[in-house]
């Protein structure tokens, strides 16, 4: 939970001080909404501590959080907006809602901020280890796609799979190139937790980073979070044609959801990935279901 301190102003750190160390470590997200008390998310469930219920947050509170995350400037972090969230120091994702300021159809900033969602990157060494025997074939990891609804732990699992590959835990050691467009996989000190055979290209468009890593770092595995654009898919197609294993994440909870989205439907039809891991939350516990082709789950 130390990473929270990089993006939280003093008043919010004080509110979190009512939690025990164990409770703090279990917090996955903080939810701040103007006019309502602070809420936290753990195991997918949102809750409010009794000590927070009498303190309604103001827009000024939310702006102070953004100012801290932007290292002293709200404008710095708002100017980085792409797709509704930014990445603060330490890989903390900050989602923003409110009244947008739009010019020529593009969101430039926010006139009024009403909600923030802060998600801290978690490292849970060992969560990927039980999965590896179900994924590895002949000492090699086939190209694998991790899927789940938002907030179910795709990025955390991806980070630990990268660590296993890099350290040779349950599989021969591999060189891994990481296209970390938003600084959430290997930003800052997070990179050290990925192991000794990892090369991270941070804050570079995903498709560009994948091809730069492929051509410049001779990776055996290429990893990226959240495949969402056609150019990402084209870069992965090129890498797959060069014999590189791909490891990525995408939003989706079922084969049906994947098929409904043209980008993922193309990905399925072209067979870019051979293994799929669906992540679900059941009774506050993450369940990993492995499939190798449609209909095999």
Coordinates of N, CA, C and O in Angstrom, one line a residue, residues 43-206:
X43 N -11.6 -7.4 -3.2 CA -12.2 -8.6 -3.8 C -13.4 -8.3 -4.6 O -14.4 -9.0 -4.6
X44 N -13.4 -7.1 -5.3 CA -14.5 -6.7 -6.2 C -15.7 -6.1 -5.5 O -16.6 -5.6 -6.2
X45 N -15.6 -6.0 -4.2 CA -16.8 -5.4 -3.4 C -16.4 -4.0 -2.9 O -15.3 -3.8 -2.3
X46 N -17.3 -3.1 -3.1 CA -17.1 -1.7 -2.6 C -17.7 -1.5 -1.2 O -18.8 -2.0 -0.9
X47 N -17.0 -0.9 -0.3 CA -17.4 -0.7 1.1 C -16.9 0.6 1.6 O -15.9 1.2 1.1
X48 N -17.5 1.1 2.7 CA -17.1 2.4 3.3 C -16.9 2.1 4.8 O -17.8 1.5 5.5
X49 N -15.7 2.5 5.3 CA -15.4 2.3 6.7 C -16.3 3.2 7.6 O -16.6 4.3 7.2
X50 N -16.8 2.7 8.8 CA -17.6 3.6 9.6 C -17.0 4.9 9.9 O -17.7 6.0 10.0
X51 N -15.7 5.0 10.0 CA -15.0 6.3 10.3 C -15.1 7.3 9.2 O -14.8 8.5 9.4
X52 N -15.4 6.8 8.0 CA -15.4 7.7 6.8 C -16.8 8.2 6.5 O -17.0 9.2 5.8
X53 N -17.9 7.7 7.2 CA -19.2 7.9 6.8 C -19.7 9.4 7.0 O -20.6 9.9 6.4
X54 N -19.1 10.0 8.0 CA -19.5 11.4 8.3 C -18.8 12.5 7.5 O -19.0 13.7 7.7
X55 N -17.9 12.1 6.6 CA -17.0 13.0 5.9 C -17.4 12.9 4.4 O -16.9 12.0 3.7
X56 N -18.2 13.8 3.9 CA -18.5 13.8 2.5 C -17.4 14.6 1.7 O -17.0 15.6 2.1
X57 N -17.0 14.0 0.6 CA -15.9 14.6 -0.2 C -16.4 15.7 -1.0 O -17.6 15.7 -1.5
X58 N -15.6 16.7 -1.3 CA -15.9 17.8 -2.1 C -15.1 17.8 -3.4 O -14.1 17.0 -3.5
X59 N -15.5 18.6 -4.3 CA -14.7 18.7 -5.6 C -13.3 19.1 -5.3 O -12.3 18.7 -5.9
X60 N -13.1 20.0 -4.3 CA -11.8 20.5 -3.9 C -10.9 19.3 -3.4 O -9.7 19.2 -3.7
X61 N -11.5 18.4 -2.7 CA -10.8 17.2 -2.2 C -10.3 16.4 -3.5 O -9.2 15.9 -3.5
X62 N -11.2 16.2 -4.4 CA -10.8 15.4 -5.6 C -9.7 16.1 -6.4 O -8.8 15.5 -6.9
X63 N -9.8 17.4 -6.5 CA -8.7 18.2 -7.2 C -7.4 18.1 -6.4 O -6.3 18.1 -7.1
X64 N -7.5 18.0 -5.1 CA -6.2 17.9 -4.4 C -5.6 16.5 -4.6 O -4.4 16.4 -4.7
X65 N -6.4 15.5 -4.8 CA -5.9 14.2 -5.2 C -5.2 14.3 -6.5 O -4.1 13.8 -6.7
X66 N -5.8 14.9 -7.5 CA -5.2 15.0 -8.8 C -4.0 15.9 -8.8 O -3.0 15.6 -9.5
X67 N -4.0 16.9 -8.0 CA -2.8 17.7 -7.9 C -1.6 16.9 -7.3 O -0.5 17.1 -7.8
X68 N -1.9 16.1 -6.3 CA -0.8 15.3 -5.8 C -0.3 14.2 -6.8 O 0.9 14.0 -7.0
X69 N -1.3 13.6 -7.5 CA -0.9 12.6 -8.5 C -0.1 13.3 -9.7 O 0.7 12.7 -10.3
X70 N -0.5 14.6 -9.9 CA 0.2 15.3 -11.0 C 1.4 16.0 -10.5 O 1.9 16.9 -11.2
X71 N 1.9 15.7 -9.3 CA 3.1 16.3 -8.7 C 3.0 17.8 -8.7 O 3.9 18.6 -9.1
X72 N 1.9 18.3 -8.2 CA 1.7 19.7 -7.9 C 0.8 20.4 -8.9 O 0.5 21.6 -8.7
X73 N 0.4 19.8 -10.0 CA -0.4 20.5 -11.0 C -1.6 19.6 -11.5 O -1.3 18.5 -12.0
X74 N -2.8 20.1 -11.3 CA -4.0 19.4 -11.8 C -3.9 19.4 -13.3 O -4.2 18.4 -14.0
X75 N -3.5 20.5 -13.9 CA -3.4 20.6 -15.4 C -2.5 19.6 -16.0 O -2.7 19.0 -17.1
X76 N -1.4 19.3 -15.3 CA -0.4 18.3 -15.8 C -1.1 16.9 -16.0 O -1.0 16.3 -17.1
X77 N -1.8 16.5 -15.1 CA -2.5 15.2 -15.2 C -3.7 15.2 -16.1 O -3.9 14.2 -16.8
X78 N -4.5 16.3 -16.1 CA -5.6 16.4 -17.0 C -5.2 16.4 -18.4 O -5.9 15.9 -19.3
X79 N -4.0 17.0 -18.7 CA -3.5 17.1 -20.1 C -3.1 15.7 -20.6 O -3.0 15.6 -21.8
X80 N -2.9 14.8 -19.8 CA -2.5 13.4 -20.2 C -3.7 12.5 -20.5 O -3.5 11.4 -20.9
X81 N -4.9 13.1 -20.4 CA -6.1 12.2 -20.5 C -6.2 11.6 -21.9 O -6.2 12.2 -22.9
X82 N -6.3 10.3 -21.8 CA -6.6 9.5 -23.1 C -7.5 8.3 -22.6 O -7.0 7.5 -21.9
X83 N -8.7 8.3 -23.1 CA -9.6 7.2 -22.8 C -10.1 7.2 -21.4 O -10.6 6.2 -20.9
X84 N -10.1 8.4 -20.7 CA -10.8 8.5 -19.4 C -10.0 8.2 -18.2 O -10.5 8.2 -17.1
X85 N -8.7 7.9 -18.3 CA -7.9 7.8 -17.1 C -6.4 8.1 -17.4 O -6.0 8.2 -18.6
X86 N -5.7 8.3 -16.4 CA -4.2 8.6 -16.5 C -3.5 7.7 -15.6 O -4.1 7.1 -14.7
X87 N -2.2 7.6 -15.8 CA -1.4 6.8 -14.9 C -0.4 7.7 -14.1 O 0.3 8.5 -14.7
X88 N -0.5 7.6 -12.8 CA 0.2 8.5 -11.9 C 1.5 7.7 -11.5 O 1.7 6.5 -11.8
X89 N 2.4 8.4 -10.7 CA 3.7 7.7 -10.3 C 3.4 6.4 -9.6 O 2.4 6.2 -8.9
X90 N 4.3 5.4 -9.9 CA 4.1 4.1 -9.3 C 3.1 3.2 -10.0 O 2.8 2.1 -9.5
X91 N 2.6 3.6 -11.1 CA 1.7 2.8 -11.9 C 0.3 2.9 -11.4 O -0.6 2.1 -11.8
X92 N 0.0 3.8 -10.5 CA -1.4 4.0 -10.0 C -2.3 4.6 -11.1 O -2.0 5.6 -11.6
X93 N -3.4 3.8 -11.4 CA -4.3 4.3 -12.5 C -5.4 5.2 -11.8 O -6.0 4.8 -10.8
X94 N -5.6 6.4 -12.4 CA -6.6 7.3 -11.9 C -7.6 7.5 -13.0 O -7.4 8.1 -14.0
X95 N -8.8 7.0 -12.7 CA -10.0 7.2 -13.6 C -10.7 8.5 -13.2 O -10.9 8.7 -12.0
X96 N -11.2 9.2 -14.1 CA -11.8 10.5 -13.9 C -13.2 10.6 -14.5 O -13.4 10.2 -15.7
X97 N -14.2 11.2 -13.8 CA -15.5 11.5 -14.4 C -15.9 12.9 -13.9 O -15.5 13.4 -12.9
X98 N -16.8 13.5 -14.7 CA -17.3 14.8 -14.4 C -17.8 15.5 -15.7 O -18.2 14.8 -16.6
X99 N -17.8 16.8 -15.7 CA -18.2 17.6 -16.8 C -17.0 17.9 -17.7 O -16.1 18.6 -17.4
X100 N -17.1 17.3 -18.9 CA -15.9 17.4 -19.8 C -15.9 18.8 -20.6 O -17.0 19.4 -20.8
X101 N -14.7 19.2 -20.9 CA -14.5 20.3 -21.8 C -14.1 19.8 -23.1 O -13.0 19.2 -23.3
X102 N -14.9 19.9 -24.1 CA -14.7 19.3 -25.4 C -14.5 20.3 -26.5 O -15.2 21.4 -26.5
X103 N -13.6 20.1 -27.4 CA -13.3 20.9 -28.5 C -13.2 20.1 -29.8 O -12.3 19.2 -29.8
X104 N -14.0 20.4 -30.8 CA -13.9 19.6 -32.1 C -14.0 18.1 -31.8 O -13.3 17.3 -32.4
X105 N -14.9 17.7 -30.9 CA -15.2 16.3 -30.6 C -14.2 15.6 -29.8 O -14.3 14.4 -29.5
X106 N -13.2 16.4 -29.2 CA -12.1 15.8 -28.4 C -12.2 16.3 -27.0 O -12.3 17.5 -26.8
X107 N -12.0 15.4 -26.0 CA -12.0 15.8 -24.6 C -10.7 16.4 -24.3 O -9.6 15.8 -24.4
X108 N -10.7 17.7 -23.9 CA -9.5 18.4 -23.5 C -9.2 18.4 -22.0 O -8.1 18.3 -21.6
X109 N -10.2 18.5 -21.2 CA -10.1 18.6 -19.8 C -11.4 18.4 -19.1 O -12.4 17.9 -19.8
X110 N -11.5 18.8 -17.8 CA -12.8 18.7 -17.1 C -13.1 20.0 -16.5 O -12.2 20.6 -15.8
X111 N -14.3 20.5 -16.7 CA -14.7 21.8 -16.0 C -15.1 21.5 -14.6 O -14.8 22.3 -13.7
X112 N -15.6 20.3 -14.3 CA -16.1 19.9 -13.0 C -15.8 18.4 -12.8 O -16.1 17.6 -13.6
X113 N -15.1 18.1 -11.7 CA -14.7 16.7 -11.4 C -15.7 16.2 -10.4 O -15.9 16.8 -9.3
X114 N -16.3 15.0 -10.6 CA -17.3 14.5 -9.7 C -16.9 13.1 -9.1 O -17.4 12.7 -8.1
X115 N -16.0 12.4 -9.9 CA -15.6 11.1 -9.4 C -14.2 10.8 -9.8 O -13.7 11.1 -10.8
X116 N -13.5 10.0 -8.9 CA -12.2 9.5 -9.1 C -12.1 8.0 -8.7 O -12.7 7.7 -7.7
X117 N -11.4 7.2 -9.5 CA -11.2 5.8 -9.1 C -9.7 5.6 -9.2 O -9.1 5.8 -10.2
X118 N -9.1 5.3 -8.0 CA -7.7 5.0 -7.9 C -7.4 3.6 -7.8 O -7.8 2.9 -6.8
X119 N -6.7 3.0 -8.7 CA -6.4 1.6 -8.7 C -4.8 1.4 -8.6 O -4.1 1.9 -9.5
X120 N -4.4 0.8 -7.5 CA -3.0 0.6 -7.3 C -2.5 -0.7 -7.9 O -3.3 -1.7 -7.8
X121 N -1.4 -0.8 -8.6 CA -0.9 -2.1 -9.1 C -0.5 -3.0 -8.0 O 0.2 -2.6 -7.1
X122 N -1.0 -4.2 -8.0 CA -0.6 -5.2 -7.0 C 0.4 -6.2 -7.6 O 0.3 -6.6 -8.7
X123 N 1.3 -6.5 -6.7 CA 2.2 -7.6 -7.1 C 1.9 -8.8 -6.1 O 2.0 -8.6 -4.9
X124 N 1.5 -9.9 -6.7 CA 1.1 -11.1 -5.9 C 2.0 -12.2 -6.4 O 1.5 -13.1 -7.1
X125 N 3.2 -12.3 -6.0 CA 4.1 -13.3 -6.5 C 3.6 -14.7 -6.1 O 3.2 -15.0 -5.0
X126 N 3.5 -15.5 -7.2 CA 3.1 -16.9 -7.0 C 1.7 -17.2 -7.5 O 1.3 -18.4 -7.6
X127 N 0.9 -16.2 -7.8 CA -0.5 -16.5 -8.2 C -0.5 -17.2 -9.6 O -1.5 -17.9 -9.9
X128 N 0.5 -17.0 -10.4 CA 0.5 -17.6 -11.7 C 1.1 -19.0 -11.7 O 0.9 -19.8 -12.6
X129 N 1.8 -19.4 -10.6 CA 2.5 -20.7 -10.5 C 1.6 -21.9 -10.7 O 1.9 -22.8 -11.5
X130 N 0.4 -21.9 -10.1 CA -0.5 -23.1 -10.3 C -1.1 -23.2 -11.7 O -1.5 -24.2 -12.1
X131 N -1.1 -22.0 -12.4 CA -1.6 -22.1 -13.8 C -0.6 -22.6 -14.8 O -1.0 -23.2 -15.8
X132 N 0.7 -22.5 -14.5 CA 1.7 -22.8 -15.6 C 1.6 -24.2 -16.1 O 1.7 -24.4 -17.3
X133 N 1.4 -25.2 -15.2 CA 1.3 -26.6 -15.8 C 0.1 -26.8 -16.8 O 0.2 -27.6 -17.6
X134 N -0.9 -25.9 -16.6 CA -2.0 -26.0 -17.6 C -1.8 -25.2 -18.8 O -2.6 -25.3 -19.8
X135 N -0.7 -24.4 -18.8 CA -0.5 -23.5 -20.0 C 0.7 -24.0 -20.8 O 0.7 -24.0 -22.0
X136 N 1.8 -24.5 -20.1 CA 3.1 -24.8 -20.8 C 2.9 -26.1 -21.5 O 2.4 -27.1 -21.1
X137 N 3.5 -26.0 -22.7 CA 3.5 -27.2 -23.6 C 5.0 -27.4 -24.1 O 5.5 -26.6 -24.8
X138 N 5.6 -28.6 -23.7 CA 6.9 -28.9 -24.2 C 8.0 -27.8 -23.7 O 8.9 -27.5 -24.4
X139 N 7.8 -27.3 -22.4 CA 8.7 -26.4 -21.9 C 8.5 -25.0 -22.4 O 9.3 -24.1 -22.1
X140 N 7.5 -24.7 -23.2 CA 7.2 -23.4 -23.8 C 5.8 -23.0 -23.6 O 4.9 -23.8 -23.6
X141 N 5.7 -21.7 -23.4 CA 4.3 -21.1 -23.2 C 3.7 -20.7 -24.5 O 4.3 -19.9 -25.2
X142 N 2.6 -21.3 -24.9 CA 2.0 -20.9 -26.2 C 1.5 -19.4 -26.0 O 1.3 -19.0 -24.9
X143 N 1.2 -18.8 -27.1 CA 0.6 -17.4 -27.0 C -0.7 -17.5 -26.2 O -1.6 -18.3 -26.5
X144 N -0.8 -16.6 -25.2 CA -1.9 -16.7 -24.2 C -2.5 -15.4 -24.0 O -1.9 -14.3 -23.8
X145 N -3.9 -15.4 -24.0 CA -4.7 -14.2 -23.8 C -5.4 -14.3 -22.4 O -6.1 -15.3 -22.2
X146 N -5.3 -13.3 -21.6 CA -6.0 -13.3 -20.3 C -7.2 -12.4 -20.4 O -7.1 -11.3 -20.9
X147 N -8.3 -12.9 -20.0 CA -9.6 -12.2 -20.2 C -10.4 -12.1 -18.9 O -10.4 -13.1 -18.1
X148 N -11.0 -10.9 -18.7 CA -11.9 -10.8 -17.5 C -12.6 -9.4 -17.7 O -12.2 -8.6 -18.5
X149 N -13.7 -9.2 -16.9 CA -14.3 -7.9 -16.8 C -13.3 -7.0 -16.1 O -12.3 -7.4 -15.5
X150 N -13.5 -5.6 -16.2 CA -12.6 -4.7 -15.6 C -12.5 -5.0 -14.1 O -13.5 -5.3 -13.4
X151 N -11.3 -4.8 -13.6 CA -11.1 -4.9 -12.1 C -11.0 -6.3 -11.5 O -10.9 -6.5 -10.3
X152 N -10.9 -7.3 -12.4 CA -10.9 -8.7 -11.9 C -9.5 -9.3 -11.7 O -9.4 -10.4 -11.3
X153 N -8.5 -8.6 -12.1 CA -7.1 -9.0 -11.9 C -6.3 -9.5 -13.1 O -5.3 -10.2 -12.9
X154 N -6.7 -9.0 -14.3 CA -5.9 -9.4 -15.5 C -4.5 -8.9 -15.4 O -3.5 -9.7 -15.6
X155 N -4.3 -7.6 -15.0 CA -3.0 -7.1 -15.0 C -2.1 -7.7 -13.9 O -0.9 -7.9 -14.2
X156 N -2.7 -8.0 -12.8 CA -1.9 -8.6 -11.7 C -1.4 -10.0 -12.1 O -0.3 -10.4 -11.9
X157 N -2.3 -10.8 -12.8 CA -1.9 -12.1 -13.3 C -0.8 -12.0 -14.4 O 0.1 -12.7 -14.4
X158 N -1.0 -11.0 -15.3 CA 0.0 -10.8 -16.3 C 1.3 -10.5 -15.8 O 2.3 -11.1 -16.2
X159 N 1.3 -9.6 -14.8 CA 2.6 -9.3 -14.2 C 3.3 -10.5 -13.6 O 4.5 -10.6 -13.7
X160 N 2.6 -11.4 -12.9 CA 3.2 -12.5 -12.3 C 3.6 -13.6 -13.3 O 4.6 -14.3 -13.1
X161 N 2.9 -13.7 -14.4 CA 3.3 -14.6 -15.5 C 4.6 -14.1 -16.1 O 5.5 -14.9 -16.4
X162 N 4.8 -12.8 -16.3 CA 6.0 -12.2 -16.8 C 7.2 -12.6 -15.8 O 8.3 -13.0 -16.2
X163 N 6.9 -12.4 -14.5 CA 7.9 -12.7 -13.5 C 8.3 -14.2 -13.6 O 9.5 -14.5 -13.6
X164 N 7.4 -15.1 -13.7 CA 7.7 -16.6 -13.8 C 8.5 -16.9 -15.0 O 9.5 -17.6 -15.0
X165 N 8.2 -16.3 -16.2 CA 9.0 -16.5 -17.4 C 10.4 -15.9 -17.2 O 11.3 -16.6 -17.7
X166 N 10.5 -14.8 -16.7 CA 11.8 -14.1 -16.6 C 12.7 -14.9 -15.6 O 13.9 -15.0 -15.8
X167 N 12.1 -15.3 -14.5 CA 13.0 -16.0 -13.5 C 13.1 -17.5 -13.7 O 13.9 -18.2 -13.0
X168 N 12.3 -18.0 -14.7 CA 12.4 -19.5 -14.9 C 11.7 -20.3 -13.8 O 12.2 -21.3 -13.4
X169 N 10.6 -19.8 -13.3 CA 9.8 -20.4 -12.3 C 8.7 -21.3 -12.9 O 7.7 -20.8 -13.3
X170 N 8.9 -22.6 -12.9 CA 8.0 -23.5 -13.5 C 8.1 -23.6 -15.0 O 7.2 -24.3 -15.6
X171 N 9.1 -23.0 -15.5 CA 9.3 -23.0 -17.0 C 10.7 -22.5 -17.2 O 11.3 -21.7 -16.4
X172 N 11.4 -23.0 -18.3 CA 12.7 -22.5 -18.6 C 12.7 -21.0 -18.7 O 11.7 -20.4 -19.2
X173 N 13.8 -20.3 -18.3 CA 13.8 -18.8 -18.3 C 13.7 -18.3 -19.8 O 14.1 -18.9 -20.7
X174 N 12.9 -17.2 -19.9 CA 12.7 -16.6 -21.2 C 13.0 -15.1 -21.1 O 12.8 -14.4 -20.0
X175 N 13.5 -14.5 -22.2 CA 13.6 -13.0 -22.3 C 12.2 -12.5 -22.7 O 11.5 -13.0 -23.6
X176 N 11.7 -11.5 -21.9 CA 10.4 -10.9 -22.1 C 10.5 -9.5 -22.4 O 11.1 -8.7 -21.7
X177 N 9.9 -9.0 -23.5 CA 9.8 -7.6 -23.8 C 8.4 -7.2 -23.4 O 7.4 -7.8 -23.8
X178 N 8.3 -6.1 -22.7 CA 7.1 -5.6 -22.2 C 6.7 -4.2 -22.8 O 7.5 -3.3 -22.6
X179 N 5.6 -4.2 -23.5 CA 5.1 -2.9 -24.1 C 4.2 -2.3 -23.0 O 3.0 -2.7 -22.9
X180 N 4.7 -1.4 -22.2 CA 4.0 -0.8 -21.1 C 3.6 0.6 -21.4 O 4.1 1.6 -20.9
X181 N 2.5 0.7 -22.2 CA 2.1 2.0 -22.8 C 1.7 3.0 -21.7 O 2.0 4.2 -21.7
X182 N 1.0 2.5 -20.6 CA 0.5 3.4 -19.6 C 1.3 3.3 -18.3 O 0.9 3.9 -17.3
X183 N 2.5 2.6 -18.3 CA 3.3 2.6 -17.1 C 2.7 1.8 -15.9 O 2.9 2.2 -14.8
X184 N 1.9 0.8 -16.2 CA 1.2 0.1 -15.2 C 1.8 -1.3 -14.9 O 1.5 -2.0 -13.9
X185 N 2.6 -1.8 -15.8 CA 3.2 -3.1 -15.7 C 4.6 -3.1 -15.0 O 4.9 -3.8 -14.1
X186 N 5.4 -2.2 -15.5 CA 6.8 -2.1 -15.1 C 7.3 -0.7 -14.8 O 8.5 -0.5 -14.9
X187 N 6.4 0.2 -14.4 CA 6.8 1.6 -14.1 C 7.6 1.6 -12.8 O 7.3 1.0 -11.8
X188 N 8.7 2.4 -12.9 CA 9.5 2.7 -11.7 C 10.0 1.4 -11.1 O 10.6 0.5 -11.7
X189 N 9.8 1.2 -9.7 CA 10.3 0.1 -9.0 C 9.5 -1.2 -9.4 O 10.0 -2.3 -9.1
X190 N 8.4 -1.1 -10.0 CA 7.6 -2.3 -10.5 C 8.5 -3.2 -11.4 O 8.4 -4.4 -11.4
X191 N 9.4 -2.5 -12.1 CA 10.2 -3.3 -13.1 C 11.1 -4.3 -12.4 O 11.3 -5.4 -12.9
X192 N 11.6 -4.0 -11.2 CA 12.5 -4.9 -10.5 C 11.8 -6.2 -10.1 O 12.3 -7.2 -10.0
X193 N 10.5 -6.1 -9.9 CA 9.7 -7.2 -9.5 C 9.4 -8.2 -10.6 O 8.9 -9.3 -10.4
X194 N 9.7 -7.7 -11.9 CA 9.4 -8.6 -13.0 C 10.5 -9.5 -13.3 O 10.3 -10.4 -14.2
X195 N 11.7 -9.4 -12.7 CA 12.7 -10.3 -12.9 C 13.9 -9.8 -13.8 O 13.8 -8.8 -14.3
X196 N 14.9 -10.7 -13.9 CA 16.2 -10.2 -14.5 C 16.2 -10.3 -16.0 O 17.1 -9.7 -16.6
X197 N 15.2 -10.9 -16.7 CA 15.3 -11.0 -18.1 C 14.2 -10.3 -18.8 O 13.6 -10.7 -19.8
X198 N 13.8 -9.1 -18.2 CA 12.7 -8.3 -18.8 C 13.2 -7.0 -19.3 O 14.0 -6.3 -18.6
X199 N 12.7 -6.6 -20.4 CA 13.0 -5.3 -21.0 C 11.7 -4.5 -21.2 O 10.8 -5.0 -21.9
X200 N 11.6 -3.4 -20.5 CA 10.3 -2.6 -20.5 C 10.4 -1.4 -21.4 O 11.4 -0.6 -21.2
X201 N 9.5 -1.2 -22.3 CA 9.4 0.0 -23.1 C 8.2 0.7 -22.6 O 7.0 0.3 -22.9
X202 N 8.4 1.8 -21.9 CA 7.3 2.5 -21.1 C 6.9 3.8 -21.8 O 7.7 4.5 -22.5
X203 N 5.6 4.2 -21.7 CA 5.0 5.4 -22.2 C 5.3 5.6 -23.7 O 5.6 6.7 -24.1
X204 N 5.1 4.5 -24.4 CA 5.2 4.5 -25.8 C 4.0 3.8 -26.4 O 3.5 2.8 -25.8
X205 N 3.3 4.3 -27.5 CA 2.2 3.6 -28.0 C 2.4 2.1 -28.1 O 3.5 1.7 -28.6
X206 N 1.4 1.3 -27.7 CA 1.6 -0.1 -27.6 C 2.1 -0.8 -28.9 O 3.0 -1.6 -28.9

